[in-house]
CSV table of C-alpha atoms in Angstrom, one decimal:
chain,number,residue,atom,x,y,z
A,12,UNK,CA,-10.4,95.0,92.5
A,13,UNK,CA,-6.7,95.2,92.8
A,14,UNK,CA,-5.1,97.6,90.7
A,15,UNK,CA,-2.2,96.1,88.1
A,16,UNK,CA,1.6,96.6,89.0
A,17,UNK,CA,3.3,99.5,87.3
A,18,UNK,CA,6.9,99.0,86.4
A,19,UNK,CA,7.4,103.0,85.9
A,20,UNK,CA,5.6,105.3,88.4
A,21,UNK,CA,5.7,109.3,87.8
A,22,UNK,CA,6.2,110.9,91.1
A,23,UNK,CA,6.9,114.7,91.3
A,24,UNK,CA,7.9,115.3,87.6
A,25,UNK,CA,10.4,112.1,87.7
A,26,UNK,CA,10.2,108.7,86.4
A,27,UNK,CA,10.7,106.0,89.4
A,28,UNK,CA,11.4,102.4,89.1
A,29,UNK,CA,8.0,100.7,90.3
A,30,UNK,CA,10.0,97.1,91.5
A,31,UNK,CA,11.9,99.1,94.0
A,32,UNK,CA,10.8,99.3,97.8
A,33,UNK,CA,8.9,102.7,98.0
A,34,UNK,CA,11.7,104.6,100.5
A,35,UNK,CA,14.5,103.8,98.0
A,36,UNK,CA,12.5,104.5,95.1
A,37,UNK,CA,11.3,108.0,96.6
A,38,UNK,CA,15.1,108.6,97.8
A,39,UNK,CA,15.8,108.7,93.7
A,40,UNK,CA,14.2,111.9,93.4
A,41,UNK,CA,16.7,115.0,93.6
A,42,UNK,CA,16.3,116.4,97.2
A,43,UNK,CA,15.0,113.8,98.7
A,44,UNK,CA,17.1,111.3,100.8
A,45,UNK,CA,16.4,108.3,102.6
A,46,UNK,CA,15.8,109.5,105.8
A,47,UNK,CA,13.1,111.9,104.5
A,48,UNK,CA,11.6,109.5,102.6
A,49,UNK,CA,11.0,107.3,105.6
A,50,UNK,CA,9.5,110.3,107.5
A,51,UNK,CA,7.1,111.0,104.5
A,52,UNK,CA,5.9,107.7,104.0
A,53,UNK,CA,5.4,107.2,107.8
A,54,UNK,CA,3.7,110.6,108.0
A,55,UNK,CA,1.3,109.2,105.0
A,56,UNK,CA,0.7,105.7,106.5
A,57,UNK,CA,2.4,104.0,104.0
A,58,UNK,CA,4.5,100.8,104.4
A,59,UNK,CA,7.9,102.0,103.2
A,60,UNK,CA,8.9,98.5,102.1
A,61,UNK,CA,6.1,98.0,100.0
A,62,UNK,CA,7.0,98.0,96.2
A,63,UNK,CA,6.3,101.4,94.7
A,64,UNK,CA,4.4,100.1,91.4
A,65,UNK,CA,1.7,98.4,93.8
A,66,UNK,CA,0.4,101.7,95.5
A,67,UNK,CA,-3.0,102.6,94.5
A,68,UNK,CA,-3.5,105.8,92.2
A,69,UNK,CA,-4.7,107.7,95.1
A,70,UNK,CA,-1.7,107.2,97.3
A,71,UNK,CA,0.8,107.9,94.5
A,72,UNK,CA,-1.4,111.4,94.1
A,73,UNK,CA,-1.3,111.8,97.7
A,74,UNK,CA,2.4,111.2,98.1
A,75,UNK,CA,3.1,113.6,94.8
A,76,UNK,CA,1.2,116.6,96.5
A,77,UNK,CA,3.0,115.7,99.8
A,78,UNK,CA,6.5,116.2,98.2
A,79,UNK,CA,5.8,119.2,96.6
A,80,UNK,CA,5.1,120.7,100.0
A,81,UNK,CA,7.2,118.9,102.6
A,82,UNK,CA,7.7,121.9,104.5
A,83,UNK,CA,4.1,121.7,105.4
A,84,UNK,CA,4.0,118.5,106.9
A,85,UNK,CA,5.6,119.7,110.8
A,86,UNK,CA,8.7,117.9,110.1
A,87,UNK,CA,11.7,119.7,112.5
A,88,UNK,CA,13.7,122.4,110.5
A,89,UNK,CA,16.9,120.5,110.2
A,90,UNK,CA,15.2,118.1,108.1
A,91,UNK,CA,14.6,120.8,105.4
A,92,UNK,CA,17.2,121.5,102.8
A,93,UNK,CA,16.4,125.3,102.4
A,94,UNK,CA,16.1,126.9,106.3
A,95,UNK,CA,15.6,130.6,106.6
A,96,UNK,CA,15.1,131.2,102.9
A,97,UNK,CA,17.3,134.8,102.6
A,98,UNK,CA,14.5,135.9,100.2
A,99,UNK,CA,11.2,134.5,101.7
A,100,UNK,CA,12.6,134.1,105.1
A,101,UNK,CA,10.7,130.9,106.2
A,102,UNK,CA,11.9,127.3,106.0
A,103,UNK,CA,11.2,125.6,102.7
A,104,UNK,CA,12.0,122.1,101.5
A,105,UNK,CA,13.0,122.5,97.4
A,106,UNK,CA,12.9,119.1,95.0
A,107,UNK,CA,14.0,118.2,91.7
A,108,UNK,CA,14.9,121.5,89.3
A,109,UNK,CA,13.4,123.8,91.9
A,110,UNK,CA,16.2,122.7,93.8
A,111,UNK,CA,19.0,123.0,91.2
A,112,UNK,CA,17.4,126.6,89.9
A,113,UNK,CA,17.7,127.9,93.5
A,114,UNK,CA,21.2,126.9,94.1
A,115,UNK,CA,22.2,128.1,90.8
A,116,UNK,CA,20.5,131.6,91.7
A,117,UNK,CA,22.2,132.0,95.3
A,118,UNK,CA,25.5,130.9,93.7
A,119,UNK,CA,24.7,133.9,90.9
A,120,UNK,CA,23.7,135.9,93.8
A,121,UNK,CA,26.9,135.5,95.8
A,122,UNK,CA,29.1,136.5,92.5
A,123,UNK,CA,27.1,139.6,91.9
A,124,UNK,CA,27.3,141.1,95.8
A,125,UNK,CA,31.2,139.9,95.3
A,126,UNK,CA,31.2,138.1,98.7
A,127,UNK,CA,33.9,135.9,99.6
A,128,UNK,CA,32.2,133.0,98.5
A,129,UNK,CA,30.9,134.6,95.3
A,130,UNK,CA,34.5,135.2,94.3
A,131,UNK,CA,35.8,131.8,94.9
A,132,UNK,CA,33.0,130.5,92.8
A,133,UNK,CA,33.8,133.0,89.9
A,134,UNK,CA,37.3,131.5,90.0
A,135,UNK,CA,36.8,128.1,90.2
A,136,UNK,CA,38.5,127.5,93.7
A,137,UNK,CA,37.4,125.6,96.7
A,138,UNK,CA,34.9,127.7,98.6
A,139,UNK,CA,34.7,125.6,102.1
A,140,UNK,CA,38.3,126.2,103.5
A,141,UNK,CA,39.7,123.5,101.8
A,142,UNK,CA,43.7,123.5,101.1
A,143,UNK,CA,44.3,124.2,97.5
A,144,UNK,CA,48.2,124.0,97.3
A,145,UNK,CA,48.1,120.4,96.0
A,146,UNK,CA,44.5,119.4,95.4
A,147,UNK,CA,42.1,120.5,92.9
A,148,UNK,CA,44.4,121.2,90.4
A,149,UNK,CA,42.7,121.8,87.1
A,150,UNK,CA,44.1,121.9,83.2
A,151,UNK,CA,46.2,119.4,81.4
A,152,UNK,CA,48.7,117.3,83.0
A,153,UNK,CA,52.5,117.9,82.7
A,154,UNK,CA,54.2,114.4,82.0
A,155,UNK,CA,58.1,114.0,82.4
A,156,UNK,CA,59.7,114.1,79.1
A,157,UNK,CA,62.1,111.0,78.7
A,158,UNK,CA,65.9,111.9,77.7
A,159,UNK,CA,67.6,110.5,74.1
A,160,UNK,CA,68.7,107.2,75.9
A,161,UNK,CA,65.4,106.5,77.7
A,162,UNK,CA,64.2,103.2,75.8
């Protein structure tokens, strides 16, 4: 008995388009890129180019549970987005709102301990050593004012 095709598939709390290839649909989840999506689908034995809406319910459940525990699949640590977590001391991979909240918490932690990066974040300046003399200016732009005989 073939299952019907689903236009919208909910995976990891995100609504994904069922008419896209599985690898590209999964890459729409925050924290999952195309390369990681390929690796996950190969590990699960799913064809990366099959339409996401044509996967069976069991495959969707398996994919959903796998995405929550990517760090347990045995991938090298350079694939994961939270290597050597400063609070837990282990490699993790975060997706969706967990990723957003953790990054926000890291920035708040840097601000509280008054590290260099935290101070740069506090003042809304560039953090990674970029130049700031001409770029990154914020606020309203002041235009050039014409004289009386300008028209």
